[in-house]
CSV table of C-alpha atoms and ligand atoms in Angstrom, one decimal:
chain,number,residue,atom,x,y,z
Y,1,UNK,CA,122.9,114.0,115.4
Y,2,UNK,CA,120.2,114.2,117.7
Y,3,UNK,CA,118.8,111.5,119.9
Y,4,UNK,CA,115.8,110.3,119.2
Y,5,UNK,CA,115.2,107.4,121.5
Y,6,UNK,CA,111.6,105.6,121.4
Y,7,UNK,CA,110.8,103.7,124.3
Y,8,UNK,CA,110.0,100.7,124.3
Y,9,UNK,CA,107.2,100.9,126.2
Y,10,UNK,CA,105.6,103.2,124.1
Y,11,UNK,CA,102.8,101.6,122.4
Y,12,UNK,CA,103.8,102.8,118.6
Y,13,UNK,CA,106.9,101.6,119.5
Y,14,UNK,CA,107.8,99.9,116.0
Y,15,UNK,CA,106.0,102.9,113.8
Y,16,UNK,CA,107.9,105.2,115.4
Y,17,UNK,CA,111.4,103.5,115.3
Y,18,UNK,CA,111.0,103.3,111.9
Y,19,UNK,CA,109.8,106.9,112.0
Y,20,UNK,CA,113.1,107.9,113.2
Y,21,UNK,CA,115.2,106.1,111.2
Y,22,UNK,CA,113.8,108.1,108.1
Y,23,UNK,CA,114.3,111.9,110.3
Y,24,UNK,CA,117.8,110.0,110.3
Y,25,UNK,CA,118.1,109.3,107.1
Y,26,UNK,CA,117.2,113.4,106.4
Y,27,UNK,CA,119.8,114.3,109.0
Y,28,UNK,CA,122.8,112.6,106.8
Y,29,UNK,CA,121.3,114.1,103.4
Y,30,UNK,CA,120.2,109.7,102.3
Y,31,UNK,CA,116.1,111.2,102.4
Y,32,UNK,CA,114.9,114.2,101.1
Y,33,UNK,CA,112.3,116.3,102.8
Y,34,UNK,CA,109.6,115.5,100.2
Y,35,UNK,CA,110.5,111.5,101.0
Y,36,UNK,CA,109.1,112.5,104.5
Y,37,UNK,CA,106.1,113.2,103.0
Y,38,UNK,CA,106.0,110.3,100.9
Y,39,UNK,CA,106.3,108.2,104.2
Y,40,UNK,CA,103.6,109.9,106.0
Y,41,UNK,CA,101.2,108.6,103.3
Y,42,UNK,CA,102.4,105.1,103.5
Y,43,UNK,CA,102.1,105.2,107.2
Y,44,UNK,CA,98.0,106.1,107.0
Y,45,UNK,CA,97.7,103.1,104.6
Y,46,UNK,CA,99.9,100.9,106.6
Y,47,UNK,CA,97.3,101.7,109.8
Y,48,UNK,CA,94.3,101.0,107.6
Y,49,UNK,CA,96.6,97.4,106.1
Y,50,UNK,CA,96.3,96.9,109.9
Y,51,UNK,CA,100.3,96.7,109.6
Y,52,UNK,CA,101.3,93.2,108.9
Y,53,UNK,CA,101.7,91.5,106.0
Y,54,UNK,CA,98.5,90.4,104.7
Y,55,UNK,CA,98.3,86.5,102.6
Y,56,UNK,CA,97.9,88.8,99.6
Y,57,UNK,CA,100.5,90.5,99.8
Y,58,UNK,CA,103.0,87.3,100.9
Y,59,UNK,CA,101.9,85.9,97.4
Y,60,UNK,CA,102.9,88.9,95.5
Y,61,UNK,CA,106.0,89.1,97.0
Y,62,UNK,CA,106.7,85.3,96.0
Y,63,UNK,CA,105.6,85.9,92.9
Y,64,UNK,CA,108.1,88.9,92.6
Y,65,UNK,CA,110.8,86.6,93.8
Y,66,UNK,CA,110.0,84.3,91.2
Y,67,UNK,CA,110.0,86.8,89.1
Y,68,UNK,CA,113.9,88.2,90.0
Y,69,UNK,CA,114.7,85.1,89.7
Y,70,UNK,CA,113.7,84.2,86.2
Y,71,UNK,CA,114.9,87.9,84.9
Y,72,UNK,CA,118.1,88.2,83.0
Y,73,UNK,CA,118.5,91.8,83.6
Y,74,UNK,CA,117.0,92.4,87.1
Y,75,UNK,CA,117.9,95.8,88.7
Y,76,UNK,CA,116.6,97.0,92.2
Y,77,UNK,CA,116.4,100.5,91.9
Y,78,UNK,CA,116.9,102.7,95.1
Y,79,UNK,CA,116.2,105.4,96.7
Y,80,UNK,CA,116.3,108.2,99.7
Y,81,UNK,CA,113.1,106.5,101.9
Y,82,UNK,CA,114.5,102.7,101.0
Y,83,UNK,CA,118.3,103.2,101.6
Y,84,UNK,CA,117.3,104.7,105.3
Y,85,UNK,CA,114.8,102.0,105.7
Y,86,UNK,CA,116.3,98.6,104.1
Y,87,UNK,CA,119.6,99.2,103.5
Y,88,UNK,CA,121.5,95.3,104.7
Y,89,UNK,CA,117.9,93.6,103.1
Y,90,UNK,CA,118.4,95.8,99.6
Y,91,UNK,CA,122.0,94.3,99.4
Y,92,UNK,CA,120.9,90.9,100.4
Y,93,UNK,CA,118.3,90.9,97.8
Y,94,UNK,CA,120.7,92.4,95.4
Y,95,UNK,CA,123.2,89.4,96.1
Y,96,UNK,CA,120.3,86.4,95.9
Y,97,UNK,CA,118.6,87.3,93.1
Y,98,UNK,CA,121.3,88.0,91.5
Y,99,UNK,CA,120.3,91.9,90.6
Y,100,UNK,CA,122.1,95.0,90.3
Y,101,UNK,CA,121.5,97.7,92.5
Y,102,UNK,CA,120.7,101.4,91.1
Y,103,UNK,CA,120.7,104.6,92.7
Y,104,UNK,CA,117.6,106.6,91.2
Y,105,UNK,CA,116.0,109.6,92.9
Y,106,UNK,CA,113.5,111.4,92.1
Y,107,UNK,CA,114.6,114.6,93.1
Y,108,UNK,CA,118.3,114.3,91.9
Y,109,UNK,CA,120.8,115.8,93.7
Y,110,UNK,CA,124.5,114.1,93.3
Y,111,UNK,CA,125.6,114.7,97.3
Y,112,UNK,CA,122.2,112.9,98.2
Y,113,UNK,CA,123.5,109.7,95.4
Y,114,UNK,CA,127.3,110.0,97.6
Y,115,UNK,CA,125.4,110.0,100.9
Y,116,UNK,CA,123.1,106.5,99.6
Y,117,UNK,CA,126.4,104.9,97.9
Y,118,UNK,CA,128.0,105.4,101.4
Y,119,UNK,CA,124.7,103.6,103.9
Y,120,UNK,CA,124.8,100.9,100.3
Y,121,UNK,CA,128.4,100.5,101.2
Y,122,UNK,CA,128.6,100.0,104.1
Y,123,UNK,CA,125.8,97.8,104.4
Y,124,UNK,CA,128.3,95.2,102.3
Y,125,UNK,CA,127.7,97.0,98.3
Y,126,UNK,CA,130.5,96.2,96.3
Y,127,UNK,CA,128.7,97.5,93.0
Y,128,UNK,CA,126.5,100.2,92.7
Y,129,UNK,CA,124.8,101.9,89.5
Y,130,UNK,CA,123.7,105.4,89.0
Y,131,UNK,CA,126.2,107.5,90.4
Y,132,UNK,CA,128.7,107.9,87.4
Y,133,UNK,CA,127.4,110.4,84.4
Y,134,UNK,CA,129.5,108.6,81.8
Y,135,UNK,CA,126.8,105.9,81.6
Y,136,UNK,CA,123.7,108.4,82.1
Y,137,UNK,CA,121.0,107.8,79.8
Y,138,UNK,CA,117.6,109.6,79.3
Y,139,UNK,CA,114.6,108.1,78.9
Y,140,UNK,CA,111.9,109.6,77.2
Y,141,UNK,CA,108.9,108.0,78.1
Y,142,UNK,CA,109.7,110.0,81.6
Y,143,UNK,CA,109.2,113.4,82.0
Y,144,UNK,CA,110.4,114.0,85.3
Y,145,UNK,CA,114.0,114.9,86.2
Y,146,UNK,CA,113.8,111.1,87.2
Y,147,UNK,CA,114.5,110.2,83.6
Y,148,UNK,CA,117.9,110.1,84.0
Y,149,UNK,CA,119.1,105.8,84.4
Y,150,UNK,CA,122.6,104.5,84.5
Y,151,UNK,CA,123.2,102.6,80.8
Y,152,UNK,CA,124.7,99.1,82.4
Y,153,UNK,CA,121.6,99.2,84.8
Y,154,UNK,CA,118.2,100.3,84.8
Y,155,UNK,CA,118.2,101.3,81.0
Y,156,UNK,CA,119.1,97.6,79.7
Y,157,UNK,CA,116.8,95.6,82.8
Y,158,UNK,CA,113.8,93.9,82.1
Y,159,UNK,CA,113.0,93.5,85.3
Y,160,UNK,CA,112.7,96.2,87.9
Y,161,UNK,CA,111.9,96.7,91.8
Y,162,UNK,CA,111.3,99.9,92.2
Y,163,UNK,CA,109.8,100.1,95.8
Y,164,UNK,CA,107.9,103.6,96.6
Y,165,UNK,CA,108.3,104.5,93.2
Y,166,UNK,CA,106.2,107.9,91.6
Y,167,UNK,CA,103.5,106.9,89.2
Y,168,UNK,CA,105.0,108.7,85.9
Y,169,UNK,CA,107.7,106.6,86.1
Y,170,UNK,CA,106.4,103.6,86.3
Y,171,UNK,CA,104.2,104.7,83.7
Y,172,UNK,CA,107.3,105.4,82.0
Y,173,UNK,CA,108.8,101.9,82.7
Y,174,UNK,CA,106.0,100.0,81.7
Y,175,UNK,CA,105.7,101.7,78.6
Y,176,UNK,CA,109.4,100.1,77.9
Y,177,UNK,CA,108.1,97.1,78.0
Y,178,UNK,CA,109.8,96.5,81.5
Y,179,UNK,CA,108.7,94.3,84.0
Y,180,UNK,CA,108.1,96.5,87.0
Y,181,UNK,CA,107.2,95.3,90.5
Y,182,UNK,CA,106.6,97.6,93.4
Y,183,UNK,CA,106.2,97.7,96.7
Y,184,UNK,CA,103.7,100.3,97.4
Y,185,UNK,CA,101.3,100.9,100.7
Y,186,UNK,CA,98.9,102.4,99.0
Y,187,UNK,CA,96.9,99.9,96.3
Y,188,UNK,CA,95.1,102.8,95.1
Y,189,UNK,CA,98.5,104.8,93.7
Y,190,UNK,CA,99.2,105.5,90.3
Y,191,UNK,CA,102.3,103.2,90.7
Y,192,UNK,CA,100.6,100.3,92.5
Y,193,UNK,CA,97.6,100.1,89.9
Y,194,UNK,CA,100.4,100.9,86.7
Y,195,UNK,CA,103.2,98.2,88.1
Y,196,UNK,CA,103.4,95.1,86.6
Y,197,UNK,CA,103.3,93.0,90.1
Y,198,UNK,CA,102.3,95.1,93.3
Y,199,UNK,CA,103.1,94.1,96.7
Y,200,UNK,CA,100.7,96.0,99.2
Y,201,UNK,CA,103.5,96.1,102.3
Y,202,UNK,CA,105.5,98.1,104.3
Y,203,UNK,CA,108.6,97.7,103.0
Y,204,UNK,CA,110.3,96.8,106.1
Y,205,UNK,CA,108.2,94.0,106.2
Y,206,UNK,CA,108.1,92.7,102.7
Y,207,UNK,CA,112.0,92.7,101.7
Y,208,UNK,CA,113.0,90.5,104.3
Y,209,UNK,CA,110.6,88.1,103.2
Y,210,UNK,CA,111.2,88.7,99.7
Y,211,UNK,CA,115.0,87.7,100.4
Y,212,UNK,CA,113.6,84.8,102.4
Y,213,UNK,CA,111.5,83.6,99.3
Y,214,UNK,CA,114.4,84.3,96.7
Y,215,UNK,CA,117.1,81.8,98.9
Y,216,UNK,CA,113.9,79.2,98.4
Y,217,UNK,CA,112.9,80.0,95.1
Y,218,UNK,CA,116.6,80.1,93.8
Y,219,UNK,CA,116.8,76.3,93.9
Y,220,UNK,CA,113.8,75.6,92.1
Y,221,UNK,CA,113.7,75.1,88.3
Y,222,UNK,CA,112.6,78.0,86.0
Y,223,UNK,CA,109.9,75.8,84.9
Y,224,UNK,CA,108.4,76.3,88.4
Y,225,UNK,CA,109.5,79.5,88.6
Y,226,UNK,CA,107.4,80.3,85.3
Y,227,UNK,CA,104.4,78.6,86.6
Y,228,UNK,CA,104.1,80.8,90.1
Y,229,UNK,CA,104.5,83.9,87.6
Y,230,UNK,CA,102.1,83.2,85.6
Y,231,UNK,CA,99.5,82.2,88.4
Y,232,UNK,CA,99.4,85.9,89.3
Y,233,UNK,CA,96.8,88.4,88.0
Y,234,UNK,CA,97.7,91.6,89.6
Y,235,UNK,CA,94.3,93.2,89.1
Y,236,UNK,CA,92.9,90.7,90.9
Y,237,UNK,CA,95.5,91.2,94.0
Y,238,UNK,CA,94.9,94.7,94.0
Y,239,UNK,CA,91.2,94.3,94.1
Y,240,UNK,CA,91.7,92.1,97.0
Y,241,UNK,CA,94.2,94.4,98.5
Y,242,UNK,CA,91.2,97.2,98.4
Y,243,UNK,CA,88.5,94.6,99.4
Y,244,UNK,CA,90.8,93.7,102.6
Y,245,UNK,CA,91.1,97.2,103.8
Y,246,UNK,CA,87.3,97.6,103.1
Y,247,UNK,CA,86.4,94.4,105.0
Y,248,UNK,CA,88.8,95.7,107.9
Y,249,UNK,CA,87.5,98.6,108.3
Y,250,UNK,CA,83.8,97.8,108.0
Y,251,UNK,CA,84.6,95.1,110.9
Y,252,UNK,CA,86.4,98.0,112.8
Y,253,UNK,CA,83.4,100.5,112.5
Y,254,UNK,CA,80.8,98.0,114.0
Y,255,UNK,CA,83.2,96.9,116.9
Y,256,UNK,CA,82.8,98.8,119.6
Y,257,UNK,CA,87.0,98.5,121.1
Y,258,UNK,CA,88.7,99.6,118.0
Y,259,UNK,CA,92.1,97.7,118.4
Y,260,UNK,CA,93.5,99.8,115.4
Y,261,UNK,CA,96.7,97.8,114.3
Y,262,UNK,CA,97.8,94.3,113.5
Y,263,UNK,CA,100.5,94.6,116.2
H,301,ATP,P1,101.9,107.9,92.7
H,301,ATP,O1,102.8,108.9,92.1
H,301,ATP,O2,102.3,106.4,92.5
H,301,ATP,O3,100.4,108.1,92.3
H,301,ATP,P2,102.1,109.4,95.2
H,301,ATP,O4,102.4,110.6,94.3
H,301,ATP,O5,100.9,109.4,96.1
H,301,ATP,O6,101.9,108.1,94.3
H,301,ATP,P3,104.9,109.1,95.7
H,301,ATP,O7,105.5,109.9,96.7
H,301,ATP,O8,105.1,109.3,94.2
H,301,ATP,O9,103.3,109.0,96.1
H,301,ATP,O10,105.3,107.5,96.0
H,301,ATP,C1,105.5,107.0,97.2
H,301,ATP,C2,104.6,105.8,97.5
H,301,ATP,O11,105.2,105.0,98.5
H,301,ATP,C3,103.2,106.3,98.1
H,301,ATP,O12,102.2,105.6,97.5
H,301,ATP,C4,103.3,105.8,99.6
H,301,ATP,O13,102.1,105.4,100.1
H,301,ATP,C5,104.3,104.7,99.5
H,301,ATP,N1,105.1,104.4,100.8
H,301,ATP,C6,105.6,105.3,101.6
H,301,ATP,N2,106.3,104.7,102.6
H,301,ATP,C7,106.2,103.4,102.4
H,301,ATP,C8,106.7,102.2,103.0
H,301,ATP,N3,107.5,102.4,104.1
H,301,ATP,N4,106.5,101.0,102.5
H,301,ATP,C9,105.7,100.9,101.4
H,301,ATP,N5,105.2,102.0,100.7
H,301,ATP,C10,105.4,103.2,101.2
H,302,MG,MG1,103.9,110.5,92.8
């Protein structure tokens, strides 16, 4: 593999660690190319977020703990970006919410599913869904090759975190009357405005709260659980998602030394 060292001293340090961890990812066959993509976009939201994790988006990702929590069926779905970004946190949140965790790409390709089972693995895994064909199902509310969901997983859930998920199947999700939280850079995607709770975070930020949130929440009764879930109007935190970015950036443009990130 090839070293790609960032130095600390450089002063994108953190975006660019993360950065490499994805090239990473791509060199073991975990990301595809077109995931590379995906996290360029995220990146050019995550500089306009200011990258940190706004109030807004710390109250969706409650809410989505609460959310796990109260499921009877939740599944964490993952895929080539997440597994090279949050592998130990997607198998801590697996193990305290009590979910099942899914292997579901979007461009499928079965060495790519080995490769993730193995980082899952050996980040502490013991189960992991979407890797055997015996217990394929298709969905047809999905029209991409994405349609494809392991039968003891995300085909009987109704809840899923789908994290950088592609709008059409969330579309799809939704349609099945699952609940479908995301986490998604971008507030204006077809995913973040379809999703039925969207977190407006970088995912490296928001799962280690969201397990955080979920060891809390997890001792609380369901009647409290129910009543953060249904204090949450996700229009309304994507509006403010968009209206914080707005505000930020009309604050930026009249300052006249643009610090340009949270950091
Ligand atoms: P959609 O299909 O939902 O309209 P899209 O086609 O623009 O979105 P996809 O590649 O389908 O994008 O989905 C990936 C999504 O994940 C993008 O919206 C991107 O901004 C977001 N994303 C990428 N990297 C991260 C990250 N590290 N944390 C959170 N979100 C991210
Ligand atoms: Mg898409």
């Amino acid at each position: 593999m090839n070293n790609h060292e960032v130095s600390p001293k450089h002063p994108r340090a953190t975006s660019l660690r993360i950065r490499v961890q994805l090239v990473q990812g791509f060199e073991t066959g975990v990301t595809s190319l077109f995931g590379l993509f995906a996290h360029g976009r995220g990146e050019a939201f995550d500089y306009l977020i200011g990258e940190i994790t706004t109030e807004n988006a710390r109250r969706a990702i409650r809410v989505a703990a609460a959310c796990l929590l109260l499921a009877q069926n939740p599944v964490l779905s993952v895929n080539g970006n997440v597994a090279a970004l949050v592998p130990k946190e997607l198998v801590k949140l697996a193990k305290f919410s009590d979910a099942k965790l899914e292997i579901n790409l979007y461009h499928p390709s079965i060495k790519r599913a080995k490769a993730i089972a193995m980082v899952l693995r050996s980040a502490g895994a013991k189960e992991i869904y979407g890797t055997d064909s015996k217990f394929h199902e298709t969905i047809p509310e999905i029209f991409s090759d994405r349609r494809v969901v392991d039968h003891r997983g995300l085909f009987i859930a109704d809840s899923v975190f789908v994290p950088l998920e592609d709008g059409d199947r969330t579309e799809g999700l939704v349609k099945l009357g699952k609940q479908v939280i995301t986490v998604d850079l971008n507030p204006l995607s077809r995913t973040a405005q379809m999703a039925t709770i969207t977190i407006v975070d970088n995912v490296v930020r928001a799962l280690p709260l969201m397990i955080e949130f979920c060891k809390e929440l997890r001792k609380d009764s369901d009647d409290h659980l129910r009543k953060i879930a249904n204090n949450f109007d996700n229009r309304e935190n994507l509006s403010e998602a968009i209206r914080l970015i707005n505000e930020r950036l009309r604050i930026l443009a009249n300052t006249k030394s643009i610090q340009s990130t949270g950091e």
